[in-house]
GROMACS .gro file of C-alpha atoms in nm:
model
  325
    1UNK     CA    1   5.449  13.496   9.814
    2UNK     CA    2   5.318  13.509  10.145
    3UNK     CA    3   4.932  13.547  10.209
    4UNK     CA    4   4.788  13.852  10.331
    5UNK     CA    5   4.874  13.815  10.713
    6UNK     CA    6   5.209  13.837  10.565
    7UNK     CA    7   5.262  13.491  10.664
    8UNK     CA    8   5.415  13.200  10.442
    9UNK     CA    9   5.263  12.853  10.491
   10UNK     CA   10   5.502  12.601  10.380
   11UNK     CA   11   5.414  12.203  10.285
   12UNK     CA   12   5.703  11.963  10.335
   13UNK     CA   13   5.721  11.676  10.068
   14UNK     CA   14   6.023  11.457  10.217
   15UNK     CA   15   6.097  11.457  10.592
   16UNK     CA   16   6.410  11.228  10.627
   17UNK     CA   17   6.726  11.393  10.696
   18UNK     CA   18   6.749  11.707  10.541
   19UNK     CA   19   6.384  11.780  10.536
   20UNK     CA   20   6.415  11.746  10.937
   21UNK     CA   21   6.674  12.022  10.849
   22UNK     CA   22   6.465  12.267  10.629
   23UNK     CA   23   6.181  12.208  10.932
   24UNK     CA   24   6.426  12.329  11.200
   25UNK     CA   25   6.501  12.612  10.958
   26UNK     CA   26   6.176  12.730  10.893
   27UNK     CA   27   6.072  12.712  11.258
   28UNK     CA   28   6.325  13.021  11.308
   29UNK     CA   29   6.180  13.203  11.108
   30UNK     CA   30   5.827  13.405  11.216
   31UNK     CA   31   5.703  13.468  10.911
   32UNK     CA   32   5.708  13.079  10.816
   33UNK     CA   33   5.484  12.854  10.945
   34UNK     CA   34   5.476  12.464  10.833
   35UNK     CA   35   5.147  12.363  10.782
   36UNK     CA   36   5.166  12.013  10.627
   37UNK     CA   37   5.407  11.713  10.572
   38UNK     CA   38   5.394  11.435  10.339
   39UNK     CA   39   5.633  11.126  10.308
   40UNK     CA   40   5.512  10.754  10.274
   41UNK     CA   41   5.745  10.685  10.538
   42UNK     CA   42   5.532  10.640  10.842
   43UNK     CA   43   5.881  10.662  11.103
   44UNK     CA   44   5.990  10.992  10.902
   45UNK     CA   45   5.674  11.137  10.932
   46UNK     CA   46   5.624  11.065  11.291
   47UNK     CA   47   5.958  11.271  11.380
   48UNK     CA   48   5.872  11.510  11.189
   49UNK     CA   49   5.558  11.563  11.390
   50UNK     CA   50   5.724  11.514  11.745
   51UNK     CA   51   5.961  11.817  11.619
   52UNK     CA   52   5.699  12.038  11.525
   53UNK     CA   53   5.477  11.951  11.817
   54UNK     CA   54   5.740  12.047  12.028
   55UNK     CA   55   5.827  12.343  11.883
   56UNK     CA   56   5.435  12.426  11.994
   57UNK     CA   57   5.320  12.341  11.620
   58UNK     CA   58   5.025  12.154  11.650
   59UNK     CA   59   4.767  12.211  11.387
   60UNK     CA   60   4.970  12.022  11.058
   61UNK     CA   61   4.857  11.803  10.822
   62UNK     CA   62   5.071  11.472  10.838
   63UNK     CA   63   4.993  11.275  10.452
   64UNK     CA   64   5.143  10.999  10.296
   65UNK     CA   65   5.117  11.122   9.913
   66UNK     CA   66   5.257  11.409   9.818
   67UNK     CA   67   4.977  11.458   9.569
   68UNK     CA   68   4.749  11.546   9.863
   69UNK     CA   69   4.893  11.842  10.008
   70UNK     CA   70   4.941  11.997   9.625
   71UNK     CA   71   4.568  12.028   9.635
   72UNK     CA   72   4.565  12.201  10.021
   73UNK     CA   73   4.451  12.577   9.948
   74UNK     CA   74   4.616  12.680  10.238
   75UNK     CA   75   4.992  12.578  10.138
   76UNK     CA   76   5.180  12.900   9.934
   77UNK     CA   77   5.465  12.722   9.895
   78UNK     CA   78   5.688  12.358   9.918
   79UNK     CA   79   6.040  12.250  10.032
   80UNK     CA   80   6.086  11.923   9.827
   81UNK     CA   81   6.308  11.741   9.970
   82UNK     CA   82   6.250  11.300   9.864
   83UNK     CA   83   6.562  11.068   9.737
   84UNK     CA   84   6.700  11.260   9.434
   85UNK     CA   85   6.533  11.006   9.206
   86UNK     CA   86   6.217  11.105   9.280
   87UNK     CA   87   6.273  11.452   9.165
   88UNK     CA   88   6.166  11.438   8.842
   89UNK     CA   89   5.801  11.302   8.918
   90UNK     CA   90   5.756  11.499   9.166
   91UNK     CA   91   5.836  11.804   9.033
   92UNK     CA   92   5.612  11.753   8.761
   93UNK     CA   93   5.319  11.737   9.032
   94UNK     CA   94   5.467  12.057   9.193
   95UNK     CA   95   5.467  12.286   8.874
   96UNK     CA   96   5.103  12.134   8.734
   97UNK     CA   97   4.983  12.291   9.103
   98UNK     CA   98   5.131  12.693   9.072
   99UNK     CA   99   5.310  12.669   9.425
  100UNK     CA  100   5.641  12.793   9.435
  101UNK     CA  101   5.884  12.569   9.525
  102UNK     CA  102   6.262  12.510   9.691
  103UNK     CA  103   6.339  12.148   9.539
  104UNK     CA  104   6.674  12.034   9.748
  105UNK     CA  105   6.973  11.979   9.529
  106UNK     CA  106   7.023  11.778   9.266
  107UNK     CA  107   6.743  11.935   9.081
  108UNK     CA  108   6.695  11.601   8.869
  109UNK     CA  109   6.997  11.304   8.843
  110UNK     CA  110   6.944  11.261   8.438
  111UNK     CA  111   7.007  11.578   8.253
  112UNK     CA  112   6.701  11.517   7.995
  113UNK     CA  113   6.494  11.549   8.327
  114UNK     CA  114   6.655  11.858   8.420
  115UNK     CA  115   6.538  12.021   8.108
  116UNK     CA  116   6.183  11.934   8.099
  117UNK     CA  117   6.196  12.049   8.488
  118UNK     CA  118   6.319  12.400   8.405
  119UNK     CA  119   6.093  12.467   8.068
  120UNK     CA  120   5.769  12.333   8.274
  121UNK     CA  121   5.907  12.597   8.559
  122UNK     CA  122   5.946  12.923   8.265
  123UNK     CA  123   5.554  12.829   8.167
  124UNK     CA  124   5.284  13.111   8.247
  125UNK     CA  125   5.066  12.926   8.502
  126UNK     CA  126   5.019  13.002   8.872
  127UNK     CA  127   4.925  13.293   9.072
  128UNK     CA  128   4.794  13.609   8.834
  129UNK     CA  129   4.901  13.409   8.578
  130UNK     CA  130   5.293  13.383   8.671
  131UNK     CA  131   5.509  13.123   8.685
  132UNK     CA  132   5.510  13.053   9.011
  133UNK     CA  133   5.907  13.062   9.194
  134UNK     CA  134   6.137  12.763   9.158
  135UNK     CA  135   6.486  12.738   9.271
  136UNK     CA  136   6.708  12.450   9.345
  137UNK     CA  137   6.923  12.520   9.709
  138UNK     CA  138   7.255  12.601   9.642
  139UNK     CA  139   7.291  12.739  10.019
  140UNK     CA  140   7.674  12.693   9.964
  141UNK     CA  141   7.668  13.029   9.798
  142UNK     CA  142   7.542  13.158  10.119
  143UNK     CA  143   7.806  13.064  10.404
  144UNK     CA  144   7.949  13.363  10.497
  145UNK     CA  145   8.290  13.314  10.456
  146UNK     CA  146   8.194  13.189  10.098
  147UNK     CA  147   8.000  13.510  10.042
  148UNK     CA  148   8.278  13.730  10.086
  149UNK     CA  149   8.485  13.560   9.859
  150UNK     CA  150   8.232  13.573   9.547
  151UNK     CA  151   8.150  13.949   9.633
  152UNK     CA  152   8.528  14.016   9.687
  153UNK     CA  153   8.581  13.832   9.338
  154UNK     CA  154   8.308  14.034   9.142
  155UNK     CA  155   8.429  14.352   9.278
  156UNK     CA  156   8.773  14.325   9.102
  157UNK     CA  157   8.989  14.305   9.397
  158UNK     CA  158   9.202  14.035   9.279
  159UNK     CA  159   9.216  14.152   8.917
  160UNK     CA  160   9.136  13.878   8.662
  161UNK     CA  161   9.017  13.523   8.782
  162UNK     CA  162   9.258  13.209   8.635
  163UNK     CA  163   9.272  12.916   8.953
  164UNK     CA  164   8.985  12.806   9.179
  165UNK     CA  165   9.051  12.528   9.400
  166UNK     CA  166   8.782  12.369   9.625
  167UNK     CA  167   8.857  12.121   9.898
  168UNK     CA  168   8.617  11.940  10.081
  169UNK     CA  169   8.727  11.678  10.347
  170UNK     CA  170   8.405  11.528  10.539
  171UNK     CA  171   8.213  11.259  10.653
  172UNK     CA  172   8.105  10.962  10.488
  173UNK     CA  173   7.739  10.976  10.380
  174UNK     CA  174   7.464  10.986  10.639
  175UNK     CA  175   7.231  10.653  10.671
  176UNK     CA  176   6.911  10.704  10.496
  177UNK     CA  177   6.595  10.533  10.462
  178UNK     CA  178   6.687  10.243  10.231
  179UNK     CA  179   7.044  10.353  10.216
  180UNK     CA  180   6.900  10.526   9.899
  181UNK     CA  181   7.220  10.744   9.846
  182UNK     CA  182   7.442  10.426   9.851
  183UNK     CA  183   7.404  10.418   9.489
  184UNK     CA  184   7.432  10.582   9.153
  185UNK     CA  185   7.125  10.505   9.001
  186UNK     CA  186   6.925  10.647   9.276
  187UNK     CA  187   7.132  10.979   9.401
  188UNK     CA  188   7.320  11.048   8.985
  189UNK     CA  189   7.634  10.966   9.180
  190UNK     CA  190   7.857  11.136   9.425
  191UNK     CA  191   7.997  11.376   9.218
  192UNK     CA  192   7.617  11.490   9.148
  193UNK     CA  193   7.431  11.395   9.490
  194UNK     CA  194   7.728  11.592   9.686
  195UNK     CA  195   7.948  11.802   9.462
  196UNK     CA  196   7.664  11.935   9.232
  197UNK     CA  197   7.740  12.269   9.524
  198UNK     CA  198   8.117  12.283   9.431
  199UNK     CA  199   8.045  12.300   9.017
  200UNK     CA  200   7.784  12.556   9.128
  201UNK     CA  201   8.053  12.750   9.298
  202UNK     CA  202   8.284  12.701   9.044
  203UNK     CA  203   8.030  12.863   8.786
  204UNK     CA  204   7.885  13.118   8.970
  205UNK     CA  205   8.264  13.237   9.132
  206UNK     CA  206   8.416  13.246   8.792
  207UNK     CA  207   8.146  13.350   8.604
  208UNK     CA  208   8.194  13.120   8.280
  209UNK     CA  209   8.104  12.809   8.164
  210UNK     CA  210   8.322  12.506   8.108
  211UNK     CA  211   8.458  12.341   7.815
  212UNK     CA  212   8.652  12.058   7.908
  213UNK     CA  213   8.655  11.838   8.221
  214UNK     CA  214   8.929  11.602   8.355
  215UNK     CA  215   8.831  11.343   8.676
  216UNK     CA  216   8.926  11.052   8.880
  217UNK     CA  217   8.786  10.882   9.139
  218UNK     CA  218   8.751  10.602   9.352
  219UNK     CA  219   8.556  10.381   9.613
  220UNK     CA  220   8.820  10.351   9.874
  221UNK     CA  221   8.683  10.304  10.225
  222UNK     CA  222   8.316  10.380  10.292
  223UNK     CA  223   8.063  10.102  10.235
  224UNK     CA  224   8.230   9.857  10.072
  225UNK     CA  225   8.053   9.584  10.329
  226UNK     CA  226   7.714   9.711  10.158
  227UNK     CA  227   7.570   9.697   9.781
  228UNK     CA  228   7.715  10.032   9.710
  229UNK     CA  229   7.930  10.148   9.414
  230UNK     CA  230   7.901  10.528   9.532
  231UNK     CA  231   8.263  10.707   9.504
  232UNK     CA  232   8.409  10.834   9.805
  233UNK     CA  233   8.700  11.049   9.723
  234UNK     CA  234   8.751  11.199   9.378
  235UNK     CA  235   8.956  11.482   9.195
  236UNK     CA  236   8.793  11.666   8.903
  237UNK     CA  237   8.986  11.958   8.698
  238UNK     CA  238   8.753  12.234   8.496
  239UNK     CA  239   8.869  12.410   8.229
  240UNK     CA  240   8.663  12.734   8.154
  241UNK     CA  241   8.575  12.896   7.824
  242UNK     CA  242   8.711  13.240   7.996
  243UNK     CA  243   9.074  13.040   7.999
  244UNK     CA  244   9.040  12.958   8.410
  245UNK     CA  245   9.083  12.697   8.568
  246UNK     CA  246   8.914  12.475   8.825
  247UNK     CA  247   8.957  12.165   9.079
  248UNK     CA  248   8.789  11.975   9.318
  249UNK     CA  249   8.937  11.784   9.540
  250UNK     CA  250   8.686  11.520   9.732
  251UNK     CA  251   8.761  11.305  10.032
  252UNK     CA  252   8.472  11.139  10.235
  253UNK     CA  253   8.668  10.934  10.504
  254UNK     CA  254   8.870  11.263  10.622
  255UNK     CA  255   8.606  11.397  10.922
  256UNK     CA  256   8.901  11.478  11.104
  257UNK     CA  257   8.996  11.771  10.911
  258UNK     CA  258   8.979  12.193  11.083
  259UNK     CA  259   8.754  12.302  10.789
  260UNK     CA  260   8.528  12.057  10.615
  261UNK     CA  261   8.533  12.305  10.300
  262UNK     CA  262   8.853  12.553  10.182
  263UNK     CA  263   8.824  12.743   9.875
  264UNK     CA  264   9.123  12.929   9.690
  265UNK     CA  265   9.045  13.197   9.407
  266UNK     CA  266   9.372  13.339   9.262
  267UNK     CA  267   9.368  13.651   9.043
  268UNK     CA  268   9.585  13.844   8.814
  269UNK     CA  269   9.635  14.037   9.151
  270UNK     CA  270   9.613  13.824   9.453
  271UNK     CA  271   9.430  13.591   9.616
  272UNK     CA  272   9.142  13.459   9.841
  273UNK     CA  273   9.049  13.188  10.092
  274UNK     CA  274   8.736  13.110  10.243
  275UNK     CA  275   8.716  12.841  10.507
  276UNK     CA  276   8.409  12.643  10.688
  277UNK     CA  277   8.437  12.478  10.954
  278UNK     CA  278   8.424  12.092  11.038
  279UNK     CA  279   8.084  11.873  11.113
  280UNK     CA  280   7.890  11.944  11.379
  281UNK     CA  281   8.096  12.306  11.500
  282UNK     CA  282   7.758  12.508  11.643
  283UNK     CA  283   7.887  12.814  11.707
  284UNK     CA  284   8.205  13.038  11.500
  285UNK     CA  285   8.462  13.066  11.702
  286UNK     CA  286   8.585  13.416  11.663
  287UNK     CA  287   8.976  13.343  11.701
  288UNK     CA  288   8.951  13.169  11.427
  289UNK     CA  289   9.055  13.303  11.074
  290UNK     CA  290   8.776  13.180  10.809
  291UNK     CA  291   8.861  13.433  10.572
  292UNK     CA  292   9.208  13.611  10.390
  293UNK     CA  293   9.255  13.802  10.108
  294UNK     CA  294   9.660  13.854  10.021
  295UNK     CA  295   9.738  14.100   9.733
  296UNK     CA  296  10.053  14.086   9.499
  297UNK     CA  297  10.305  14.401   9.578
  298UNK     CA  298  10.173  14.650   9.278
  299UNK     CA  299  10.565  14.742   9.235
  300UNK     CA  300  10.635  14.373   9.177
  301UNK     CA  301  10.346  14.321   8.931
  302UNK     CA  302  10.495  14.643   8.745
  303UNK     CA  303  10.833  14.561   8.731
  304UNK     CA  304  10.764  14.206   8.658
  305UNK     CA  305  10.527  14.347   8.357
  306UNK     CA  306  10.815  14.596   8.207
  307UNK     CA  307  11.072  14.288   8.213
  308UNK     CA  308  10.797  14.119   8.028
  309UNK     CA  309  10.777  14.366   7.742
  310UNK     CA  310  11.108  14.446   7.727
  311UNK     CA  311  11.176  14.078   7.665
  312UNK     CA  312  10.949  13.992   7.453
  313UNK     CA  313  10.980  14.286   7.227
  314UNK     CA  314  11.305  14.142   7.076
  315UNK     CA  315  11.106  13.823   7.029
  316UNK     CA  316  10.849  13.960   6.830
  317UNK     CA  317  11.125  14.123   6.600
  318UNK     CA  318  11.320  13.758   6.567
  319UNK     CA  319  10.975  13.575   6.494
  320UNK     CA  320  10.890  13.872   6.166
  321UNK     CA  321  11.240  13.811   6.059
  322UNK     CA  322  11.189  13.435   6.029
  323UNK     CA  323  10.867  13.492   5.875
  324UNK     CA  324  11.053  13.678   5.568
  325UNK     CA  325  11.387  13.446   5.570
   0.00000   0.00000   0.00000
């Protein structure tokens, strides 16, 4: 992906809040340099500018249309990162031009979009005649406390998987240009603009797909002086065709909280916890315990098991007698 300096030029279509956040990213990074912004909002775009200028950026190209920077040669690759339901159109753009792409999360908010996003993404097109890369962020899968958990779970440690529970207790949603994510129409919902990562993690962690789904939510608190019918705090149960089970628990008026996410994976064997911390904590704080694994004694899991047989062997022998009476 990167040109032959070794260097990836990035174009950024979106630069409200979290494309401010992909910027800040990507100026870490000295391999990445952000060549060109586009968003038709002229405030967004200014910030964006002032951050990069600062940073001692100074030759980008600052456009209105998207459209215009997918015809720049010199952009490899975009962060796409608009109101959710803008995703579909401008994905469509994105794949016709063979860059490779990072489109922020939810990938569309109607699933019929999703589909025609991810079979024009698998056609040949694109540099040499590739596809060119797409993925949707699901950074979730990436904090490190989170990390250990999945690669503790796939390892076996606490035998097989049956309970996942995933808490997240946050802030309410963040002011955005329009208050576009006030609504359902425009962000798919709560449950899809914010908790699309938890179903992700619930997937990937378990490995299995589900086949039944239980939920309830509400609008409780948050913005109900504004024309909003977004939920705020929700539970949803997942039952998975490997016979696990899931839940999410959601509550967006609960900032106060240690740990803005907890996660709990319980095995055939034991169990694990990952932990992250609260809003706006900068740096870990090393006395603090964001991960634990506790495994079930293997003499109680045998015993327990030989109590098992021995009981149900007599049961077996009652239920082929009544079979014959």
């Amino acid at each position: 992906m990167p040109n032959q300096q070794g260097e990836l030029r990035l174009g950024v279509i979106g630069t409200g809040c979290i494309g401010m956040e992909h910027i800040r990213n990507a100026l870490l990074l000295p391999s990445v340099r952000v060549v060109a912004i586009a968003d038709p909002h002229e405030p967004s775009r200014q910030t964006a500018l002032a951050e990069l200028q600062h940073a001692g950026v100074r030759e980008v190209i600052a456009l209105e249309r998207d459209a215009e920077m997918l015809q720049l040669s010199d952009v490899d690759a975009v962060l796409v990162c608009t109101p959710n339901d803008t995703h579909h159109a401008v994905m469509r753009q994105v794949l016709a031009s063979g860059k490779h792409c990072l489109v922020e999360k939810p990938l569309c908010t109607l699933i019929s979009h999703c589909a025609e996003t991810v079979a024009l993404a698998r056609q040949p097109g694109g540099f040499g005649g590739t596809a060119p890369l797409l993925w949707c962020g699901m950074e979730y899968r990436y904090i490190p406390a989170i990390a250990r958990l999945i690669q503790e779970a796939d390892q076996g440690l606490i035998g097989d998987l049956r309970m996942l529970s995933i808490r997240e207790h946050r802030f309410p949603f963040l002011k955005k240009v329009g208050n576009w994510n006030r609504t359902n129409e425009r962000t798919g919902g709560t449950l899809v603009e914010k908790c699309v990562h938890f179903f992700d993690l619930m997937r990937r962690i378990l490995r299995s797909e589900p086949r039944r789904i239980f939920a309830s939510g509400g609008q409780e608190v948050n913005h109900k002086s504004v024309d909003s019918d977004v939920l705020d705090s929700a539970y949803v149960i997942v039952d998975f065709q490997s016979g696990a089970r899931a839940m999410l628990e959601l509550c967006m008026f609960a900032e106060a909280s240690k740990h803005q996410e907890e996660v709990s994976l319980v095995g055939t064997r034991g169990k694990l916890e990952a932990f992250a911390p609260s809003h706006g904590t900068k740096q870990d704080d090393e006395s603090e315990v964001n991960f634990r694994r506790c495994l079930r004694s293997s003499k109680f899991i045998a015993e327990y098991e030989e109590r098992e047989l021995a009981e149900s062997a007599p049961r077996a022998e009652r239920e082929l007698a009544q079979k014959f009476d």
